Amino acid sequence: MRQFLTSAAGVRWEFRAAEDSEDQTSPSLLLSSPKSPTRSQPWLPATVPGCVHTDLIAHGLADPFVGTNESSTRWVSEQNYDYRCLPFPIDTAVTRGADSIDLILTGVDTLASVYLCGEHLGDIDNAFRTWTWDVKSILSKRTHADLLIRFRSPVKYVAQMQANMRMFDMPMGIRGGVHMRKPPYSFGWDWGPALPSMGLTHPLIAIEGRSVGKLVDVRFGQLHEIEEVRRRERSDGCVTVCVRVQVDALGKNGKGMSLRFELWDPDGTQLADSSQPVVFEEKNLDSGLVVLRAQVMRPRLWFPNGLGDQPLYKVKLELLWERLVVDSAEYNIGLRTARLEQAPTQSGGRSFMFSVNEIPLFSMGSNWIPTDAFITRTTNLEYLVRSAVEGNQNMLRVWGGGYYESEEFYDLCDKHGIMVWQDFMFACAAIPLHQKSYADSAEAEIADHIRRLRHRPSLVIYCGNNEVEQMAKMFNFYKRMGTLGKQVQDAYYEFFYRRLVDLVRREDGSWFDGFAFAPRPYWPSSPCSYNGFVPRMAEPSNLETIGDAHLWDVYHGLRLPGYYMKQNHRFVSEFGFQSLPALDTIRHFAMESEAEWNEAVSSSLTVTNIGVGTGTTTSLTTHSFLTDPVMLSHQKAPAGNYKLLFYISTRFRIPFSFERFVHLSQVYQAECIRIGVEHWRRQPQQTSGALYWQLNDAWPVISWSSIDYFGRWKALHFAMKRSFAPVAISVVLSGPVVGMFGERKAEIWMANETGKPVRGRLMWSLEKLDGTVLTSAAVDLEETDPVELAQKVAEAKFGRTFDGRVVDWLDAVFLVWSDSGDLKSMNPIATLFHTEKSTAKVYDDPGLKVDKVEEVKDIEIIQHTFSRVGDRIQDRPTRFRCFQIELRASRSLARFVELRLDIGDSAAEQQVPKVHFSDNFVDVPGGGDHPVIVDMLIEMDKNGTSWTCERVREQLRFQMLNCPATEMSSSMWTTLGVLPWALGKVLVQLVAGVVS
């Protein structure tokens, strides 16, 4: 039994600045201006789980997420703090008659000394581990207890360690964070604040009492004998579920102990109920072992999202001693096989393709970062995972610079079919693994989490670290560290290529009476081009022919998105592009008037443009948007705002309106990533996965995310929902890059992950922007091969003329839509033959209107409220009203139309938006013949009656590319986009060099 010691369990916690804090310029707990602390700081109420920042915010600290408060609250991390729980009554039901009484602490962040009832239990130096102390001698005769945890400043510690032994890391935020086993991102990243906190961040803070025995090691294995795999029905054959359990008798004779094994199917029908005596070794009567099996006939197999269902079987284990249950555990397991195929390919090298239940698949998804800079404030965990599911993703990569995620996260991934690529928590730095204590602690940490997660059907791969290997090669880490560098390099290969290989094999593999179940695949680093032999530093990390790749030449390298079309890597586990968050999110942290933002963009575009290309110069002056302290505080990428302006100018005309600029930044981000994803899905024989950077944000910021901090989907998330669809259509246009004339070619491709034929037909047409049809045709999809993951379904070539008329390619659009079958609900796909800025016609008033609003139905969604602040999971039924909106454009193509409902939604209120669109940032073809249909869910008011079709029509707002010429810049930034790419790159680098 356990007695939890969290605030939700009724235990009172307090905190204060420690009396031994040496910083004489730090403010007191309650002030935001410098003041010398006194020797005796007051104790203030605290919330556990929590951290010092969240507790100080509750007592009046300025929110570090607003304005430039991040820098003005840095002092918080430079002090030491004490946390204590006031004397609490010990639950005698937990301790009475217990053979063992332990104190368990999880999520202690990070450098801390622990005292129970005044006795020093030990020191903590790893935030990722679970710490356990035998406290029976302290508590067995007490009725009350108290707990004190003394935290040391992480900032001071890493500064001292870095001064003594400099470990090379990236210049982001506070340097030297690698010296601590603490979430690396907390020291600052190129999308996150430098706010390393201290506190108790996990709800597992408890006193545990046990009698007679306990379960200490539970492993599962599955033996599949499947005759025919079915994705959404029962498969022919059987699966044998094996469970191997190690038991600790707690110093007693284990005679009479047995293990009960129960298995239920997803419908709640019991399939097995058996018991087996625990077998103890003669020389070690404390440690026992038991193995049990159950056969599942005609099993329902677990599949990733979009490929099939996710049925979960329930396992219950009970350790009995003379018919008394002394310990128990429950697990949800999915019946499935999963492999990483790395077979030789015809084009050379090796594949990197995941298969589930022997079905190869294209991994589609994103990178998951911590959900908050102060992780205990997370309230939208389920919303984020569900958004990935709704966005047709089947994989999330838990990035190695954050946390090992919570049980709730993995529960959601199991439930919704999200495969998990699990990094271990090392990122972008030389790691002091040459220190034995550091390496041993890191190995123990990883073992803890493998044991915690190994039963999960969603977990498909372990990865040693994020970019440590790549960064070491790119920046020559180890040579620059001198003699120490050789030691650190050797320790790196010893740890990631030997120790962790052995650890994964030992902790994730299983064996049962002659049957050996292989461990999950382990990959040393991401990216990595490891060929299975002894690694060498000379080998690059981003080879096309082997392993995974991080492609950052677009954005960081200032290459244009067309670069992706030439990249054929086996698995792209990182690539991305920045955008601004939603305007309401910016309002939350910037607190400026929209007029000032508009002036900022306008001033950013104030230029003198004289004779470009004639040997004279072009000058640029900047204003608030580029250099405003608030915007820069929330733009962590070096020269990030300059890069946004440069990239957007290569395709679009820059608007003077800040609101339009926000919209355009999201459009460019979406288009950039779409180009890469569609290219890689068209060639599954070369590339087997694309995980864009990144799904979510840890605070309100200009970043690479597709969902901003307040849960608002950016254009990228809607674009990926379309590009990641199980059946996705893409278009490739080719022809002269410059000029109005010449032959053009259009190819229509279909990616199909369903494994079954696609019914219906596709229609395509070549039209003018006003909807005048030049030519058209239909494609019967039922003739396509259902086994092929990607295939070209149509090709059309266009000459200079149609019916004797010369085609103006600046006034042409290639449309694809479906009028029947499985893709009937797909909105039209519009592809232009030139960049949007090449012709003013793209910006003409399209005559866009809401043609129809219909109420479809009311639905109820059960939302689970997951929070690390409490110990319980709460179900919150939420009713939504669903409306169907039909858009038409009578005059011309309406490009990238963003729909918004004006409901006064405040960013500060919640992290789950009240309005959800099924599609957005859509193209509405001109002429009115191709309507675009979007479903909208809106959370109902308490009375459930306030939203009507008329009110929706009145409060629906549009933002789109089309706008009057007077609102667009046609000078320097537009000109910059048509300069040779290399010249534009040099100019941006020169400007960026001044800023950085």
CSV table of C-alpha atoms in Angstrom, one decimal, residues 78-329:
chain,number,residue,atom,x,y,z
A,78,GLU,CA,20.2,31.3,-9.1
A,79,GLN,CA,19.0,30.7,-5.5
A,80,ASN,CA,18.8,27.6,-3.3
A,81,TYR,CA,15.4,26.6,-1.9
A,82,ASP,CA,13.9,24.4,0.8
A,83,TYR,CA,10.7,22.5,0.5
A,84,ARG,CA,9.0,20.8,3.5
A,85,CYS,CA,5.8,19.1,4.2
A,86,LEU,CA,4.4,19.9,7.6
A,87,PRO,CA,4.0,17.0,10.0
A,88,PHE,CA,1.4,14.6,8.8
A,89,PRO,CA,-0.2,11.5,10.4
A,90,ILE,CA,1.3,8.3,9.1
A,91,ASP,CA,-1.3,6.0,7.6
A,92,THR,CA,-1.1,2.9,9.9
A,93,ALA,CA,-2.8,0.8,7.2
A,94,VAL,CA,0.4,1.3,5.2
A,95,THR,CA,3.0,0.7,7.9
A,96,ARG,CA,1.3,-1.6,10.5
A,97,GLY,CA,2.9,-5.1,10.2
A,98,ALA,CA,4.8,-4.2,7.0
A,99,ASP,CA,8.0,-6.1,6.3
A,100,SER,CA,9.4,-3.2,4.3
A,101,ILE,CA,8.6,0.5,4.5
A,102,ASP,CA,10.1,2.7,1.8
A,103,LEU,CA,10.0,6.4,0.9
A,104,ILE,CA,9.6,6.8,-2.9
A,105,LEU,CA,10.5,10.0,-4.7
A,106,THR,CA,10.1,10.5,-8.4
A,107,GLY,CA,10.7,13.6,-10.4
A,108,VAL,CA,13.0,15.4,-7.9
A,109,ASP,CA,14.5,18.2,-10.0
A,110,THR,CA,17.5,17.9,-9.5
A,111,LEU,CA,20.3,18.6,-6.9
A,112,ALA,CA,18.7,17.9,-3.6
A,113,SER,CA,19.3,16.5,-0.1
A,114,VAL,CA,16.4,14.6,1.5
A,115,TYR,CA,15.6,14.5,5.2
A,116,LEU,CA,12.9,12.5,6.8
A,117,CYS,CA,12.0,13.3,10.4
A,118,GLY,CA,15.4,15.2,10.6
A,119,GLU,CA,17.4,12.2,9.4
A,120,HIS,CA,19.5,12.6,6.2
A,121,LEU,CA,18.5,9.9,3.8
A,122,GLY,CA,20.7,10.8,0.9
A,123,ASP,CA,21.5,13.2,-2.0
A,124,ILE,CA,19.8,13.3,-5.4
A,125,ASP,CA,21.6,14.2,-8.6
A,126,ASN,CA,19.3,12.8,-11.4
A,127,ALA,CA,15.9,14.2,-12.2
A,128,PHE,CA,14.9,11.2,-14.3
A,129,ARG,CA,15.3,8.5,-11.7
A,130,THR,CA,13.0,7.1,-9.1
A,131,TRP,CA,14.7,7.2,-5.7
A,132,THR,CA,13.8,4.7,-2.9
A,133,TRP,CA,15.0,4.6,0.7
A,134,ASP,CA,14.3,2.0,3.4
A,135,VAL,CA,12.7,4.1,6.2
A,136,LYS,CA,11.2,1.3,8.4
A,137,SER,CA,13.6,2.1,11.2
A,138,ILE,CA,12.5,5.8,11.1
A,139,LEU,CA,8.7,5.4,10.8
A,140,SER,CA,7.8,2.1,12.4
A,141,LYS,CA,7.3,3.6,15.9
A,142,ARG,CA,6.1,7.0,14.8
A,143,THR,CA,2.5,8.4,14.4
A,144,HIS,CA,3.6,11.5,12.5
A,145,ALA,CA,6.4,12.4,10.1
A,146,ASP,CA,7.8,15.4,8.2
A,147,LEU,CA,9.9,15.6,5.1
A,148,LEU,CA,12.4,18.3,4.1
A,149,ILE,CA,14.1,18.5,0.7
A,150,ARG,CA,16.8,21.1,0.2
A,151,PHE,CA,17.5,22.1,-3.4
A,152,ARG,CA,20.7,23.6,-4.8
A,153,SER,CA,20.8,26.1,-7.7
A,154,PRO,CA,21.3,24.4,-11.0
A,155,VAL,CA,22.7,27.5,-12.6
A,156,LYS,CA,25.5,27.9,-10.0
A,157,TYR,CA,26.3,24.2,-10.2
A,158,VAL,CA,26.7,24.0,-13.9
A,159,ALA,CA,28.7,27.3,-14.0
A,160,GLN,CA,31.2,25.8,-11.4
A,161,MET,CA,31.4,22.5,-13.3
A,162,GLN,CA,31.9,24.2,-16.6
A,163,ALA,CA,34.7,26.3,-15.2
A,164,ASN,CA,36.4,23.2,-13.9
A,165,MET,CA,35.8,21.0,-16.9
A,166,ARG,CA,34.4,22.6,-20.0
A,167,MET,CA,32.1,20.3,-22.0
A,168,PHE,CA,31.3,21.5,-25.5
A,169,ASP,CA,27.7,22.3,-26.1
A,170,MET,CA,25.6,24.5,-28.3
A,171,PRO,CA,25.3,28.2,-27.6
A,172,MET,CA,21.7,28.2,-26.5
A,173,GLY,CA,20.6,29.7,-23.2
A,174,ILE,CA,22.7,28.7,-20.1
A,175,ARG,CA,25.9,26.7,-21.0
A,176,GLY,CA,27.0,23.6,-19.2
A,177,GLY,CA,23.6,22.0,-18.5
A,178,VAL,CA,25.0,18.7,-19.6
A,179,HIS,CA,26.9,18.3,-16.3
A,180,MET,CA,23.5,17.5,-14.7
A,181,ARG,CA,21.0,14.7,-15.4
A,182,LYS,CA,18.3,17.3,-15.7
A,183,PRO,CA,16.0,18.0,-18.7
A,184,PRO,CA,18.4,19.7,-21.1
A,185,TYR,CA,15.8,22.1,-22.6
A,186,SER,CA,15.3,23.7,-19.2
A,187,PHE,CA,18.6,25.6,-19.7
A,188,GLY,CA,17.2,27.1,-22.9
A,189,TRP,CA,16.8,26.0,-26.6
A,190,ASP,CA,16.3,27.7,-29.9
A,191,TRP,CA,12.5,27.5,-29.2
A,192,GLY,CA,12.4,27.6,-25.4
A,193,PRO,CA,13.2,29.8,-22.4
A,194,ALA,CA,16.2,29.4,-20.1
A,195,LEU,CA,14.4,28.8,-16.9
A,196,PRO,CA,15.9,25.8,-15.1
A,197,SER,CA,13.7,25.3,-12.1
A,198,MET,CA,13.7,23.2,-9.0
A,199,GLY,CA,11.0,21.2,-7.3
A,200,LEU,CA,9.0,18.0,-7.1
A,201,THR,CA,7.6,17.4,-10.5
A,202,HIS,CA,5.9,14.0,-10.3
A,203,PRO,CA,2.9,12.7,-8.3
A,204,LEU,CA,4.7,9.6,-7.2
A,205,ILE,CA,5.9,10.9,-3.8
A,206,ALA,CA,4.8,8.3,-1.3
A,207,ILE,CA,5.4,6.1,1.7
A,208,GLU,CA,5.1,2.4,0.6
A,209,GLY,CA,4.6,-0.5,3.0
A,210,ARG,CA,4.7,-4.1,1.9
A,211,SER,CA,4.3,-7.4,3.7
A,212,VAL,CA,5.5,-10.9,2.7
A,213,GLY,CA,6.5,-10.2,-1.0
A,214,LYS,CA,6.3,-8.0,-4.0
A,215,LEU,CA,6.5,-8.1,-7.8
A,216,VAL,CA,9.9,-6.7,-8.9
A,217,ASP,CA,10.3,-7.6,-12.6
A,218,VAL,CA,7.4,-8.3,-15.1
A,219,ARG,CA,8.2,-9.2,-18.7
A,220,PHE,CA,5.8,-10.1,-21.5
A,221,GLY,CA,6.4,-12.1,-24.7
A,222,GLN,CA,4.1,-12.9,-27.6
A,223,LEU,CA,4.3,-15.9,-29.9
A,224,HIS,CA,2.3,-15.1,-33.1
A,225,GLU,CA,1.0,-17.9,-35.3
A,226,ILE,CA,-1.2,-15.9,-37.6
A,227,GLU,CA,-2.5,-17.4,-40.8
A,228,GLU,CA,-4.1,-14.2,-42.2
A,229,VAL,CA,-3.7,-10.7,-40.8
A,230,ARG,CA,-6.9,-8.6,-40.7
A,231,ARG,CA,-6.6,-4.9,-39.8
A,232,ARG,CA,-10.0,-4.3,-38.3
A,233,GLU,CA,-11.3,-7.7,-37.6
A,234,ARG,CA,-10.2,-10.9,-35.8
A,235,SER,CA,-7.2,-12.5,-37.5
A,236,ASP,CA,-7.1,-16.3,-38.2
A,237,GLY,CA,-4.6,-18.1,-36.0
A,238,CYS,CA,-3.6,-17.5,-32.4
A,239,VAL,CA,-1.2,-15.5,-30.2
A,240,THR,CA,0.4,-17.0,-27.1
A,241,VAL,CA,0.8,-14.4,-24.4
A,242,CYS,CA,3.7,-15.2,-22.0
A,243,VAL,CA,4.4,-13.4,-18.7
A,244,ARG,CA,7.6,-13.9,-16.7
A,245,VAL,CA,7.6,-12.5,-13.2
A,246,GLN,CA,10.3,-12.1,-10.6
A,247,VAL,CA,9.2,-12.0,-7.0
A,248,ASP,CA,11.0,-10.6,-3.9
A,249,ALA,CA,10.0,-12.5,-0.7
A,250,LEU,CA,11.2,-9.6,1.5
A,251,GLY,CA,13.4,-11.8,3.6
A,252,LYS,CA,10.8,-14.4,4.3
A,253,ASN,CA,10.4,-18.0,3.2
A,254,GLY,CA,8.5,-17.8,-0.1
A,255,LYS,CA,6.9,-21.2,0.4
A,256,GLY,CA,3.2,-20.9,-0.3
A,257,MET,CA,3.5,-18.0,-2.7
A,258,SER,CA,1.7,-18.2,-6.1
A,259,LEU,CA,0.9,-15.9,-8.9
A,260,ARG,CA,-2.5,-15.5,-10.4
A,261,PHE,CA,-2.7,-14.5,-14.1
A,262,GLU,CA,-5.9,-13.1,-15.6
A,263,LEU,CA,-6.4,-12.0,-19.2
A,264,TRP,CA,-9.4,-10.1,-20.7
A,265,ASP,CA,-10.1,-9.3,-24.3
A,266,PRO,CA,-11.0,-5.7,-25.4
A,267,ASP,CA,-14.7,-6.3,-24.9
A,268,GLY,CA,-14.2,-7.4,-21.3
A,269,THR,CA,-14.5,-11.1,-21.8
A,270,GLN,CA,-12.2,-13.1,-19.6
A,271,LEU,CA,-9.9,-15.4,-21.7
A,272,ALA,CA,-7.7,-16.8,-18.9
A,273,ASP,CA,-7.5,-17.2,-15.2
A,274,SER,CA,-4.7,-19.4,-14.0
A,275,SER,CA,-2.3,-19.7,-11.0
A,276,GLN,CA,1.2,-21.0,-10.8
A,277,PRO,CA,3.4,-21.5,-7.7
A,278,VAL,CA,6.4,-19.2,-7.4
A,279,VAL,CA,9.7,-21.2,-7.7
A,280,PHE,CA,12.5,-20.1,-5.4
A,281,GLU,CA,16.1,-21.1,-5.7
A,282,GLU,CA,17.5,-23.2,-2.8
A,283,LYS,CA,20.4,-20.8,-2.3
A,284,ASN,CA,18.3,-17.6,-2.6
A,285,LEU,CA,14.9,-18.0,-1.0
A,286,ASP,CA,14.3,-14.2,-1.3
A,287,SER,CA,14.1,-14.3,-5.1
A,288,GLY,CA,11.4,-16.3,-6.9
A,289,LEU,CA,10.3,-16.8,-10.5
A,290,VAL,CA,7.1,-17.8,-12.2
A,291,VAL,CA,6.1,-18.1,-15.9
A,292,LEU,CA,2.5,-18.3,-17.2
A,293,ARG,CA,1.0,-18.5,-20.6
A,294,ALA,CA,-2.4,-18.0,-22.2
A,295,GLN,CA,-3.5,-18.6,-25.8
A,296,VAL,CA,-5.7,-16.0,-27.6
A,297,MET,CA,-7.5,-17.6,-30.5
A,298,ARG,CA,-8.5,-15.5,-33.5
A,299,PRO,CA,-6.9,-12.4,-31.9
A,300,ARG,CA,-7.6,-8.8,-32.6
A,301,LEU,CA,-4.3,-7.3,-33.5
A,302,TRP,CA,-3.0,-3.8,-32.6
A,303,PHE,CA,-2.2,-1.5,-35.5
A,304,PRO,CA,-0.9,2.1,-35.8
A,305,ASN,CA,-3.3,4.9,-36.4
A,306,GLY,CA,-4.8,4.8,-40.0
A,307,LEU,CA,-3.8,1.2,-40.6
A,308,GLY,CA,-6.2,-0.6,-38.4
A,309,ASP,CA,-7.7,-0.7,-34.9
A,310,GLN,CA,-6.0,-0.5,-31.5
A,311,PRO,CA,-7.6,-3.2,-29.3
A,312,LEU,CA,-6.0,-3.5,-25.9
A,313,TYR,CA,-6.1,-6.7,-23.8
A,314,LYS,CA,-6.1,-6.4,-20.0
A,315,VAL,CA,-3.7,-8.4,-17.9
A,316,LYS,CA,-4.0,-8.6,-14.1
A,317,LEU,CA,-1.4,-10.2,-11.9
A,318,GLU,CA,-1.9,-11.0,-8.2
A,319,LEU,CA,0.8,-12.3,-5.9
A,320,LEU,CA,-0.8,-14.5,-3.3
A,321,TRP,CA,0.5,-15.9,0.0
A,322,GLU,CA,-1.8,-18.4,1.5
A,323,ARG,CA,-4.7,-16.9,-0.5
A,324,LEU,CA,-3.9,-13.4,0.7
A,325,VAL,CA,-3.2,-10.9,-2.1
A,326,VAL,CA,0.1,-9.2,-1.1
A,327,ASP,CA,0.8,-7.4,-4.3
A,328,SER,CA,-0.8,-6.8,-7.7
A,329,ALA,CA,-0.3,-5.1,-11.0
